[in-house]
Amino acid sequence: MAKILIIDDEPSILNVLHTLLQSNGHEPIPARGGEQAKEMIANDTYDLMISDIRMEPIDGMELLRFAKEEHPEMPVIMLTAFGSVETAVAAMKEGAYDYVTKPFKVDELVITIDRALEYSSVMTENKSLREQLSQSFKFDNMVAESPAMRRVCTMIERVAPTDSTVLIYGESGTGKELVAKSIHAFSARKHKKYLPINCAALPEPLLESELFGHVKGSFTGASNNKDGLFEVANGGTIFLDEIGSMPMSIQAKLLRVLQDHQIRRVGGTENIQVNVRVVAATNDRLEKLIEEGKFREDLYYRLSVIPLEVPPLRDRPEDVMPMVEFFLRKLMGDDQELPEIDSDTQMILEQYNWPGNVRELENALRHAITFMAENVITPAVLPARITRFNPGASGAMGGSGFPDPDMSGKSLKAFTRAKEVKYIKYILEQVGDDKEKAAQKLKVSLATLYRKLPEPSE
């Protein structure tokens, strides 16, 4: 039995909620408006709170903020009038678990309540994850040293326990599917199936059949009934990659799934109830596709309940070297010594603009360890397109295009050594010549720092 606080300024709604919760074996505690609810929240604890958004003088948004301050782990379901979805989305950004539109369907509300009550147990399981996240900023297989990626990890942590539809934006190769997998892995659906599909990889008839299934004889070659991915993933998560490439006819059917949680197989006449969370991803701006008449606006609003953007690698240089270490360990295994990366290579990796993002970095390291000698990665074993990259070619480094006229004509090794010495001296000054602190800031071992210390002549 769960102790559930219900808040509304309409007695009829309170009575309906009270009866519904009681019939499902819960203990409903009614509050007539926000003022009474505030006092009750301050003086007691509840397993769940259900509140209307539009109330006076204290509305649901103010009450939500107060509840999250008093009881951060308590899940909150917001009730909102149809057509006020934007307000409900704002409430979720403030920490609400989910929202249900009025007039609500009883079955939909019961399912949402049941899932919300699982929220606390999910959050308890994720507590150790949050502690790890705050210390090392690694979420599942994502490296997140940069502030931008820390924000992505925080968003995943917030939205994963909910059932909200998530739309992931990001350039090709940024790791959108990894984000989708993490959302599933840390949700209450994690023990059910996660099924990805690339909407751009299949022609329209095959994509429709893959998603919704078909009945025997519905088209040439349909010799048997076939379950679609929405049926197979029932209770789990389906990831729709490159959603912007989905044909308009299938978009209409997807909209029906999101609205009514029902599918109809190709050639079939019966509606089939499904319970699947949808996570979609795109490297296109759907707003532009809507203007061009290539994407349904109503589907866009259904998909983008929670928009999440994965930044390109060029905008988070702090992640490059930690990611290099992660991929080297992944590619070489736990039982092998990681190769050394010389200073020339590190400079190149940090300054390259990575148009292919994380996927390009992993492939570059795969290339490097294939051709390296003596377990050392040098510029010679990197793909040629990376070593040819010149960040000063656009003239950003002065009229000559070279960052330091005094170094013109010098070897790459001499140039990088000069820059390395300058940076080491700067860090040593910052820490009062404390070698241990300097090594920590530089993220190298103390032995490596001593080996790289400037000579008297430098």
Tab-separated table of C-alpha atoms in Angstrom:
chain	number	residue	atom	x	y	z
A	1	MET	CA	0.000	0.000	0.000
A	2	ALA	CA	1.377	3.385	-1.034
A	3	LYS	CA	0.638	6.633	0.772
A	4	ILE	CA	-0.325	9.097	-1.973
A	5	LEU	CA	-0.980	12.833	-1.551
A	6	ILE	CA	-3.578	14.106	-4.057
A	7	ILE	CA	-4.060	17.849	-4.600
A	8	ASP	CA	-6.771	19.611	-6.589
A	9	ASP	CA	-9.064	22.573	-5.968
A	10	GLU	CA	-12.009	20.741	-7.554
A	11	PRO	CA	-13.775	18.431	-5.041
A	12	SER	CA	-15.129	16.225	-7.846
A	13	ILE	CA	-11.607	15.442	-9.112
A	14	LEU	CA	-10.420	14.725	-5.571
A	15	ASN	CA	-13.314	12.294	-5.077
A	16	VAL	CA	-12.544	10.473	-8.352
A	17	LEU	CA	-8.848	10.181	-7.497
A	18	HIS	CA	-9.620	9.071	-3.933
A	19	THR	CA	-11.933	6.303	-5.141
A	20	LEU	CA	-9.551	5.178	-7.876
A	21	LEU	CA	-6.507	4.978	-5.599
A	22	GLN	CA	-8.414	3.272	-2.810
A	23	SER	CA	-9.769	0.633	-5.206
A	24	ASN	CA	-6.194	-0.098	-6.286
A	25	GLY	CA	-5.082	-0.750	-2.722
A	26	HIS	CA	-3.434	2.609	-1.953
A	27	GLU	CA	-3.914	5.113	0.851
A	28	PRO	CA	-5.004	8.447	-0.716
A	29	ILE	CA	-4.530	11.632	1.332
A	30	PRO	CA	-6.523	14.541	-0.193
A	31	ALA	CA	-5.568	18.221	-0.023
A	32	ARG	CA	-7.957	20.947	-1.204
A	33	GLY	CA	-5.551	23.324	-2.951
A	34	GLY	CA	-1.900	24.297	-2.703
A	35	GLU	CA	-1.941	26.045	0.695
A	36	GLN	CA	-3.185	22.992	2.552
A	37	ALA	CA	-0.834	20.738	0.553
A	38	LYS	CA	2.219	22.832	1.476
A	39	GLU	CA	1.527	22.386	5.158
A	40	MET	CA	1.018	18.629	4.731
A	41	ILE	CA	4.233	18.213	2.691
A	42	ALA	CA	6.221	20.090	5.344
A	43	ASN	CA	4.908	17.887	8.155
A	44	ASP	CA	4.748	14.403	6.621
A	45	THR	CA	6.251	12.121	3.972
A	46	TYR	CA	4.468	10.442	1.035
A	47	ASP	CA	5.323	7.763	-1.501
A	48	LEU	CA	3.852	9.807	-4.345
A	49	MET	CA	2.248	13.181	-4.986
A	50	ILE	CA	-0.415	13.837	-7.646
A	51	SER	CA	-1.228	17.508	-8.221
A	52	ASP	CA	-3.228	19.639	-10.600
A	53	ILE	CA	-1.194	22.394	-12.271
A	54	ARG	CA	-3.822	25.133	-12.508
A	55	MET	CA	-4.795	26.133	-8.963
A	56	GLU	CA	-5.052	29.404	-7.042
A	57	PRO	CA	-3.520	31.101	-5.128
A	58	ILE	CA	-0.685	28.519	-5.111
A	59	ASP	CA	-0.421	26.761	-8.470
A	60	GLY	CA	0.971	23.305	-9.159
A	61	MET	CA	4.362	24.587	-10.376
A	62	GLU	CA	5.039	26.443	-7.121
A	63	LEU	CA	3.869	23.414	-5.148
A	64	LEU	CA	6.123	21.134	-7.208
A	65	ARG	CA	9.192	23.253	-6.463
A	66	PHE	CA	8.335	23.260	-2.755
A	67	ALA	CA	7.815	19.465	-2.735
A	68	LYS	CA	11.143	18.803	-4.491
A	69	GLU	CA	12.939	20.980	-1.922
A	70	GLU	CA	11.310	19.160	0.993
A	71	HIS	CA	11.409	15.620	-0.439
A	72	PRO	CA	13.718	15.451	-3.501
A	73	GLU	CA	13.237	11.706	-4.035
A	74	MET	CA	9.408	11.784	-3.958
A	75	PRO	CA	7.947	11.254	-7.457
A	76	VAL	CA	5.342	13.791	-8.583
A	77	ILE	CA	2.666	13.347	-11.260
A	78	MET	CA	1.121	16.536	-12.635
A	79	LEU	CA	-2.435	16.794	-14.000
A	80	THR	CA	-2.898	19.285	-16.815
A	81	ALA	CA	-5.721	20.309	-19.104
A	82	PHE	CA	-5.519	19.114	-22.708
A	83	GLY	CA	-3.592	21.639	-24.786
A	84	SER	CA	-1.275	22.688	-21.932
A	85	VAL	CA	1.452	20.174	-22.732
A	86	GLU	CA	4.127	22.900	-22.796
A	87	THR	CA	3.377	23.690	-19.140
A	88	ALA	CA	3.593	19.989	-18.299
A	89	VAL	CA	6.972	19.706	-20.021
A	90	ALA	CA	8.160	22.702	-17.983
A	91	ALA	CA	7.002	20.853	-14.866
A	92	MET	CA	9.105	17.827	-15.835
A	93	LYS	CA	12.122	20.071	-16.214
A	94	GLU	CA	11.425	21.235	-12.649
A	95	GLY	CA	11.556	17.614	-11.480
A	96	ALA	CA	8.091	16.119	-12.036
A	97	TYR	CA	8.082	12.394	-12.784
A	98	ASP	CA	5.386	12.535	-15.478
A	99	TYR	CA	2.133	14.251	-16.441
A	100	VAL	CA	-1.381	13.118	-17.410
A	101	THR	CA	-3.807	15.263	-19.395
A	102	LYS	CA	-7.373	15.935	-18.254
A	103	PRO	CA	-9.837	14.405	-18.773
A	104	PHE	CA	-7.617	11.437	-18.005
A	105	LYS	CA	-8.136	7.832	-18.992
A	106	VAL	CA	-8.339	5.657	-15.870
A	107	ASP	CA	-6.076	2.938	-17.295
A	108	GLU	CA	-3.459	5.481	-18.359
A	109	LEU	CA	-3.431	7.118	-14.931
A	110	VAL	CA	-3.181	3.759	-13.111
A	111	ILE	CA	-0.241	2.688	-15.282
A	112	THR	CA	1.513	6.022	-14.692
A	113	ILE	CA	0.969	5.720	-10.923
A	114	ASP	CA	2.339	2.162	-10.869
A	115	ARG	CA	5.444	3.222	-12.745
A	116	ALA	CA	5.930	6.276	-10.562
A	117	LEU	CA	5.874	4.086	-7.469
A	118	GLU	CA	8.751	2.096	-8.985
A	119	TYR	CA	10.665	5.370	-9.295
A	120	SER	CA	11.939	5.395	-5.716
A	121	SER	CA	13.428	1.915	-6.020
A	122	VAL	CA	15.036	2.823	-9.338
A	123	MET	CA	16.501	5.986	-7.819
A	124	THR	CA	17.864	3.970	-4.909
A	125	GLU	CA	19.614	1.637	-7.359
A	126	ASN	CA	21.037	4.668	-9.142
A	127	LYS	CA	22.309	6.347	-5.964
A	128	SER	CA	25.755	4.789	-6.250
A	129	LEU	CA	25.747	5.756	-9.923
A	130	ARG	CA	25.099	9.395	-9.046
A	131	GLU	CA	27.956	9.365	-6.539
A	132	GLN	CA	30.267	7.922	-9.173
A	133	LEU	CA	29.015	10.488	-11.668
A	134	SER	CA	29.863	13.388	-9.365
A	135	GLN	CA	33.409	12.065	-8.809
A	136	SER	CA	34.564	10.714	-12.163
A	137	PHE	CA	31.831	12.051	-14.500
A	138	LYS	CA	31.504	8.719	-16.298
A	139	PHE	CA	27.987	7.518	-17.051
A	140	ASP	CA	27.799	3.960	-18.331
A	141	ASN	CA	30.226	4.019	-21.317
A	142	MET	CA	30.187	7.787	-21.753
A	143	VAL	CA	33.201	9.884	-20.850
A	144	ALA	CA	32.069	13.224	-19.482
A	145	GLU	CA	34.857	15.479	-18.259
A	146	SER	CA	33.450	18.516	-20.061
A	147	PRO	CA	30.606	20.605	-18.585
A	148	ALA	CA	28.541	19.990	-21.746
A	149	MET	CA	28.668	16.203	-21.375
A	150	ARG	CA	28.076	16.405	-17.621
A	151	ARG	CA	24.818	18.167	-18.442
A	152	VAL	CA	23.913	15.348	-20.844
A	153	CYS	CA	24.585	12.768	-18.110
A	154	THR	CA	22.471	14.723	-15.644
A	155	MET	CA	19.614	14.847	-18.170
A	156	ILE	CA	19.861	11.083	-18.717
A	157	GLU	CA	19.748	10.516	-14.976
A	158	ARG	CA	16.648	12.699	-14.680
A	159	VAL	CA	14.654	11.325	-17.635
A	160	ALA	CA	15.628	7.632	-17.493
A	161	PRO	CA	13.244	6.662	-14.637
A	162	THR	CA	10.311	8.323	-16.431
A	163	ASP	CA	8.375	7.022	-19.426
A	164	SER	CA	8.617	10.284	-21.345
A	165	THR	CA	9.454	10.236	-25.035
A	166	VAL	CA	12.968	11.601	-25.662
A	167	LEU	CA	14.262	13.202	-28.856
A	168	ILE	CA	18.070	13.174	-29.116
A	169	TYR	CA	19.783	15.696	-31.384
A	170	GLY	CA	23.400	15.411	-32.461
A	171	GLU	CA	25.771	15.212	-35.395
A	172	SER	CA	26.642	11.836	-36.868
A	173	GLY	CA	29.062	9.934	-34.641
A	174	THR	CA	28.417	11.855	-31.402
A	175	GLY	CA	27.015	8.804	-29.598
A	176	LYS	CA	23.255	9.304	-29.806
A	177	GLU	CA	22.539	5.577	-29.614
A	178	LEU	CA	24.774	5.288	-26.541
A	179	VAL	CA	22.602	7.947	-24.899
A	180	ALA	CA	19.480	5.988	-25.868
A	181	LYS	CA	20.919	2.759	-24.441
A	182	SER	CA	21.774	4.552	-21.192
A	183	ILE	CA	18.229	5.916	-20.899
A	184	HIS	CA	16.913	2.360	-21.234
A	185	ALA	CA	19.557	0.807	-18.966
A	186	PHE	CA	18.718	3.108	-16.052
A	187	SER	CA	14.943	2.962	-16.441
A	188	ALA	CA	12.346	0.687	-14.893
A	189	ARG	CA	12.198	-1.035	-18.300
A	190	LYS	CA	15.823	-2.186	-18.168
A	191	HIS	CA	14.880	-5.878	-17.818
A	192	LYS	CA	12.761	-5.703	-20.980
A	193	LYS	CA	13.954	-5.440	-24.578
A	194	TYR	CA	15.772	-2.487	-26.152
A	195	LEU	CA	15.368	-2.588	-29.935
A	196	PRO	CA	17.051	-0.066	-32.258
A	197	ILE	CA	16.130	0.556	-35.875
A	198	ASN	CA	17.589	2.968	-38.434
A	199	CYS	CA	14.674	4.633	-40.218
A	200	ALA	CA	16.899	5.643	-43.137
A	201	ALA	CA	18.236	2.144	-43.781
A	202	LEU	CA	15.007	0.483	-44.961
A	203	PRO	CA	12.614	1.245	-47.845
A	204	GLU	CA	9.112	2.369	-46.865
A	205	PRO	CA	7.220	-0.983	-47.177
A	206	LEU	CA	9.911	-2.913	-45.305
A	207	LEU	CA	10.206	-0.258	-42.573
A	208	GLU	CA	6.440	-0.335	-41.999
A	209	SER	CA	6.486	-4.133	-41.721
A	210	GLU	CA	9.500	-4.088	-39.389
A	211	LEU	CA	7.863	-1.596	-37.039
A	212	PHE	CA	4.259	-2.790	-37.011
A	213	GLY	CA	4.391	-6.352	-38.354
A	214	HIS	CA	2.172	-7.842	-41.075
A	215	VAL	CA	-0.457	-10.515	-41.568
A	216	LYS	CA	-0.185	-13.489	-43.888
A	217	GLY	CA	-0.974	-12.589	-47.501
A	218	SER	CA	-0.828	-8.817	-46.985
A	219	PHE	CA	1.768	-8.502	-49.758
A	220	THR	CA	3.861	-10.704	-52.018
A	221	GLY	CA	6.149	-12.836	-49.904
A	222	ALA	CA	4.121	-12.466	-46.691
A	223	SER	CA	3.740	-16.209	-46.164
A	224	ASN	CA	3.206	-15.948	-42.393
A	225	ASN	CA	2.062	-13.501	-39.749
A	226	LYS	CA	4.942	-11.446	-38.371
A	227	ASP	CA	5.267	-9.478	-35.127
A	228	GLY	CA	6.622	-5.960	-35.552
A	229	LEU	CA	9.269	-4.362	-33.337
A	230	PHE	CA	6.612	-2.579	-31.293
A	231	GLU	CA	5.108	-5.930	-30.335
A	232	VAL	CA	8.475	-7.598	-29.712
A	233	ALA	CA	9.637	-4.665	-27.560
A	234	ASN	CA	6.434	-4.597	-25.501
A	235	GLY	CA	7.290	-3.380	-22.002
A	236	GLY	CA	10.679	-2.147	-23.191
A	237	THR	CA	12.195	0.612	-25.319
A	238	ILE	CA	12.412	1.138	-29.070
A	239	PHE	CA	15.078	3.471	-30.493
A	240	LEU	CA	14.184	5.168	-33.781
A	241	ASP	CA	17.428	6.471	-35.259
A	242	GLU	CA	17.374	9.060	-38.078
A	243	ILE	CA	13.689	9.708	-37.407
A	244	GLY	CA	13.751	12.592	-39.889
A	245	SER	CA	14.043	10.046	-42.723
A	246	MET	CA	10.791	8.288	-41.817
A	247	PRO	CA	8.217	8.478	-44.666
A	248	MET	CA	5.132	10.611	-43.994
A	249	SER	CA	2.744	7.629	-44.239
A	250	ILE	CA	4.598	5.810	-41.455
A	251	GLN	CA	4.823	9.002	-39.399
A	252	ALA	CA	1.016	8.985	-39.215
A	253	LYS	CA	1.038	5.439	-37.842
A	254	LEU	CA	3.770	6.270	-35.341
A	255	LEU	CA	1.711	9.216	-34.116
A	256	ARG	CA	-1.152	6.814	-33.428
A	257	VAL	CA	1.154	4.587	-31.377
A	258	LEU	CA	2.281	7.541	-29.267
A	259	GLN	CA	-1.282	8.805	-28.760
A	260	ASP	CA	-3.243	5.572	-28.279
A	261	HIS	CA	-0.528	2.980	-27.549
A	262	GLN	CA	-1.977	0.802	-30.299
A	263	ILE	CA	-0.616	-0.617	-33.553
A	264	ARG	CA	-2.209	-2.318	-36.536
A	265	ARG	CA	-0.213	-4.799	-38.580
A	266	VAL	CA	0.173	-4.242	-42.334
A	267	GLY	CA	-2.903	-5.826	-43.924
A	268	GLY	CA	-4.528	-6.371	-40.532
A	269	THR	CA	-7.854	-5.153	-39.176
A	270	GLU	CA	-7.323	-5.498	-35.416
A	271	ASN	CA	-5.709	-2.964	-33.109
A	272	ILE	CA	-3.038	-4.376	-30.810
A	273	GLN	CA	-2.292	-2.670	-27.474
A	274	VAL	CA	1.432	-2.028	-26.855
A	275	ASN	CA	3.413	-0.512	-23.996
A	276	VAL	CA	6.685	0.740	-25.448
A	277	ARG	CA	8.812	3.744	-24.622
A	278	VAL	CA	10.034	5.586	-27.724
A	279	VAL	CA	13.430	7.264	-27.888
A	280	ALA	CA	14.198	8.921	-31.225
A	281	ALA	CA	17.320	10.541	-32.648
A	282	THR	CA	18.135	12.819	-35.557
A	283	ASN	CA	21.036	14.774	-37.005
A	284	ASP	CA	18.544	16.939	-38.925
A	285	ARG	CA	16.621	19.876	-37.523
A	286	LEU	CA	13.046	18.611	-37.591
A	287	GLU	CA	11.716	22.177	-37.515
A	288	LYS	CA	13.251	22.702	-40.967
A	289	LEU	CA	11.767	19.439	-42.259
A	290	ILE	CA	8.359	20.599	-40.974
A	291	GLU	CA	8.704	23.845	-42.973
A	292	GLU	CA	9.596	21.777	-46.055
A	293	GLY	CA	6.538	19.559	-45.556
A	294	LYS	CA	8.640	16.452	-44.894
A	295	PHE	CA	7.792	15.926	-41.226
A	296	ARG	CA	4.523	16.093	-39.302
A	297	GLU	CA	4.328	18.927	-36.810
A	298	ASP	CA	1.988	16.991	-34.479
A	299	LEU	CA	4.442	14.056	-34.417
A	300	TYR	CA	7.305	16.449	-33.669
A	301	TYR	CA	5.552	17.709	-30.526
A	302	ARG	CA	4.829	14.139	-29.425
A	303	LEU	CA	8.462	13.102	-29.896
A	304	SER	CA	10.155	16.151	-28.384
A	305	VAL	CA	8.595	15.967	-24.927
A	306	ILE	CA	12.182	15.837	-23.631
A	307	PRO	CA	14.726	17.180	-26.164
A	308	LEU	CA	18.343	16.249	-25.447
A	309	GLU	CA	21.313	17.513	-27.463
A	310	VAL	CA	24.663	15.675	-27.629
A	311	PRO	CA	27.422	18.225	-28.372
A	312	PRO	CA	30.022	17.535	-31.088
A	313	LEU	CA	33.491	16.465	-29.947
A	314	ARG	CA	35.084	19.698	-31.217
A	315	ASP	CA	33.029	21.617	-28.634
A	316	ARG	CA	34.299	19.506	-25.707
A	317	PRO	CA	38.088	19.179	-26.023
A	318	GLU	CA	38.314	18.234	-22.316
A	319	ASP	CA	36.825	14.846	-23.264
A	320	VAL	CA	39.364	13.945	-25.957
A	321	MET	CA	42.229	12.468	-23.918
A	322	PRO	CA	39.989	10.705	-21.333
A	323	MET	CA	38.115	9.259	-24.305
A	324	VAL	CA	41.392	8.147	-25.887
A	325	GLU	CA	42.204	6.211	-22.712
A	326	PHE	CA	38.712	4.692	-22.653
A	327	PHE	CA	38.868	3.520	-26.276
A	328	LEU	CA	42.402	2.155	-25.952
A	329	ARG	CA	41.291	0.056	-22.987
A	330	LYS	CA	38.228	-1.087	-24.919
A	331	LEU	CA	40.256	-1.990	-28.031
A	332	MET	CA	43.186	-3.666	-26.272
A	333	GLY	CA	41.426	-5.420	-23.410
A	334	ASP	CA	42.009	-5.357	-19.672
A	335	ASP	CA	45.006	-7.669	-19.696
A	336	GLN	CA	47.293	-5.552	-21.921
A	337	GLU	CA	49.398	-2.531	-21.044
A	338	LEU	CA	48.065	0.643	-22.633
A	339	PRO	CA	50.383	2.228	-25.205
A	340	GLU	CA	52.171	5.479	-24.462
A	341	ILE	CA	51.003	8.532	-26.378
A	342	ASP	CA	53.835	10.941	-27.105
A	343	SER	CA	53.374	14.684	-26.698
A	344	ASP	CA	53.238	15.365	-30.465
A	345	THR	CA	50.354	12.922	-30.846
A	346	GLN	CA	48.511	14.355	-27.857
A	347	MET	CA	48.700	17.855	-29.282
A	348	ILE	CA	47.379	16.652	-32.641
A	349	LEU	CA	44.501	14.737	-31.059
A	350	GLU	CA	43.500	17.712	-28.901
A	351	GLN	CA	43.659	20.268	-31.741
A	352	TYR	CA	41.985	18.238	-34.494
A	353	ASN	CA	38.364	19.261	-35.121
A	354	TRP	CA	36.931	15.687	-35.339
A	355	PRO	CA	34.264	16.130	-38.048
A	356	GLY	CA	33.343	12.454	-37.552
A	357	ASN	CA	33.114	12.982	-33.779
A	358	VAL	CA	33.521	10.090	-31.322
A	359	ARG	CA	33.214	7.436	-34.026
A	360	GLU	CA	36.131	8.996	-35.942
A	361	LEU	CA	38.268	9.112	-32.788
A	362	GLU	CA	37.679	5.409	-32.093
A	363	ASN	CA	38.528	4.493	-35.680
A	364	ALA	CA	41.685	6.640	-35.570
A	365	LEU	CA	42.871	4.804	-32.452
A	366	ARG	CA	42.047	1.453	-34.037
A	367	HIS	CA	44.270	2.502	-36.959
A	368	ALA	CA	47.022	3.706	-34.597
A	369	ILE	CA	47.321	0.520	-32.528
A	370	THR	CA	47.399	-1.550	-35.724
A	371	PHE	CA	50.540	0.212	-36.980
A	372	MET	CA	52.287	1.345	-33.766
A	373	ALA	CA	55.732	0.061	-32.785
A	374	GLU	CA	57.116	-0.572	-29.288
A	375	ASN	CA	53.716	0.183	-27.756
A	376	VAL	CA	53.993	3.918	-28.494
A	377	ILE	CA	51.465	5.931	-30.508
A	378	THR	CA	53.199	8.599	-32.597
A	379	PRO	CA	51.847	10.939	-35.305
A	380	ALA	CA	53.203	8.528	-37.933
A	381	VAL	CA	50.598	5.883	-37.048
A	382	LEU	CA	47.594	8.242	-37.064
A	383	PRO	CA	45.410	8.467	-40.190
A	384	ALA	CA	46.882	10.987	-42.660
A	385	ARG	CA	43.803	13.252	-42.654
A	386	ILE	CA	44.367	13.920	-38.939
A	387	THR	CA	48.082	14.742	-39.152
A	388	ARG	CA	47.441	17.013	-42.167
A	389	PHE	CA	44.948	19.111	-40.191
A	390	ASN	CA	46.098	22.740	-39.770
A	391	PRO	CA	44.046	24.737	-37.239
A	392	GLY	CA	45.724	27.972	-38.353
A	393	ALA	CA	44.904	27.615	-42.016
A	394	SER	CA	41.980	30.044	-41.806
A	395	GLY	CA	44.254	32.869	-40.708
A	396	ALA	CA	43.165	32.785	-37.077
A	397	MET	CA	46.803	32.636	-35.991
A	398	GLY	CA	48.006	35.778	-37.677
A	399	GLY	CA	48.918	36.967	-41.158
A	400	SER	CA	51.492	34.233	-41.756
A	401	GLY	CA	49.117	31.529	-40.535
A	402	PHE	CA	51.788	30.339	-38.058
A	403	PRO	CA	51.267	30.654	-34.290
A	404	ASP	CA	54.844	31.502	-33.332
A	405	PRO	CA	57.161	33.194	-35.876
A	406	ASP	CA	60.235	32.286	-33.762
A	407	MET	CA	59.457	28.584	-34.307
A	408	SER	CA	58.961	28.860	-38.074
A	409	GLY	CA	60.966	26.198	-39.884
A	410	LYS	CA	61.448	24.092	-36.755
A	411	SER	CA	60.403	20.463	-36.572
A	412	LEU	CA	57.021	19.458	-35.167
A	413	LYS	CA	58.837	17.788	-32.278
A	414	ALA	CA	60.718	20.992	-31.423
A	415	PHE	CA	57.532	23.050	-31.656
A	416	THR	CA	55.492	20.747	-29.405
A	417	ARG	CA	58.347	20.480	-26.892
A	418	ALA	CA	58.489	24.273	-26.633
A	419	LYS	CA	54.756	24.470	-26.027
A	420	GLU	CA	54.916	21.605	-23.521
A	421	VAL	CA	57.694	23.294	-21.543
A	422	LYS	CA	55.778	26.563	-21.486
A	423	TYR	CA	52.651	24.856	-20.160
A	424	ILE	CA	54.526	22.838	-17.525
A	425	LYS	CA	56.208	26.029	-16.259
A	426	TYR	CA	52.807	27.728	-16.083
A	427	ILE	CA	51.268	24.879	-14.053
A	428	LEU	CA	54.273	24.733	-11.700
A	429	GLU	CA	53.860	28.442	-11.012
A	430	GLN	CA	50.155	27.906	-10.286
A	431	VAL	CA	50.863	25.230	-7.644
A	432	GLY	CA	53.913	26.843	-6.053
A	433	ASP	CA	56.355	24.354	-7.659
A	434	ASP	CA	54.613	21.422	-5.939
A	435	LYS	CA	55.446	18.550	-8.303
A	436	GLU	CA	52.731	16.200	-7.017
A	437	LYS	CA	49.988	18.806	-7.457
A	438	ALA	CA	51.387	19.708	-10.881
A	439	ALA	CA	51.284	16.059	-11.967
A	440	GLN	CA	47.656	15.804	-10.824
A	441	LYS	CA	46.686	18.937	-12.764
A	442	LEU	CA	48.515	17.698	-15.861
A	443	LYS	CA	46.977	14.225	-15.419
A	444	VAL	CA	50.322	12.467	-15.743
A	445	SER	CA	52.322	10.355	-13.315
A	446	LEU	CA	54.951	12.006	-11.133
A	447	ALA	CA	57.636	10.017	-12.972
A	448	THR	CA	56.376	11.338	-16.325
A	449	LEU	CA	56.420	14.896	-15.026
A	450	TYR	CA	60.027	14.581	-13.826
A	451	ARG	CA	60.987	13.175	-17.223
A	452	LYS	CA	59.382	16.159	-18.966
A	453	LEU	CA	60.634	18.904	-16.609
A	454	PRO	CA	62.339	21.760	-18.471
A	455	GLU	CA	66.100	21.623	-18.812
A	456	PRO	CA	68.065	24.646	-17.519
A	457	SER	CA	68.574	25.769	-21.120
A	458	GLU	CA	64.813	25.751	-21.705
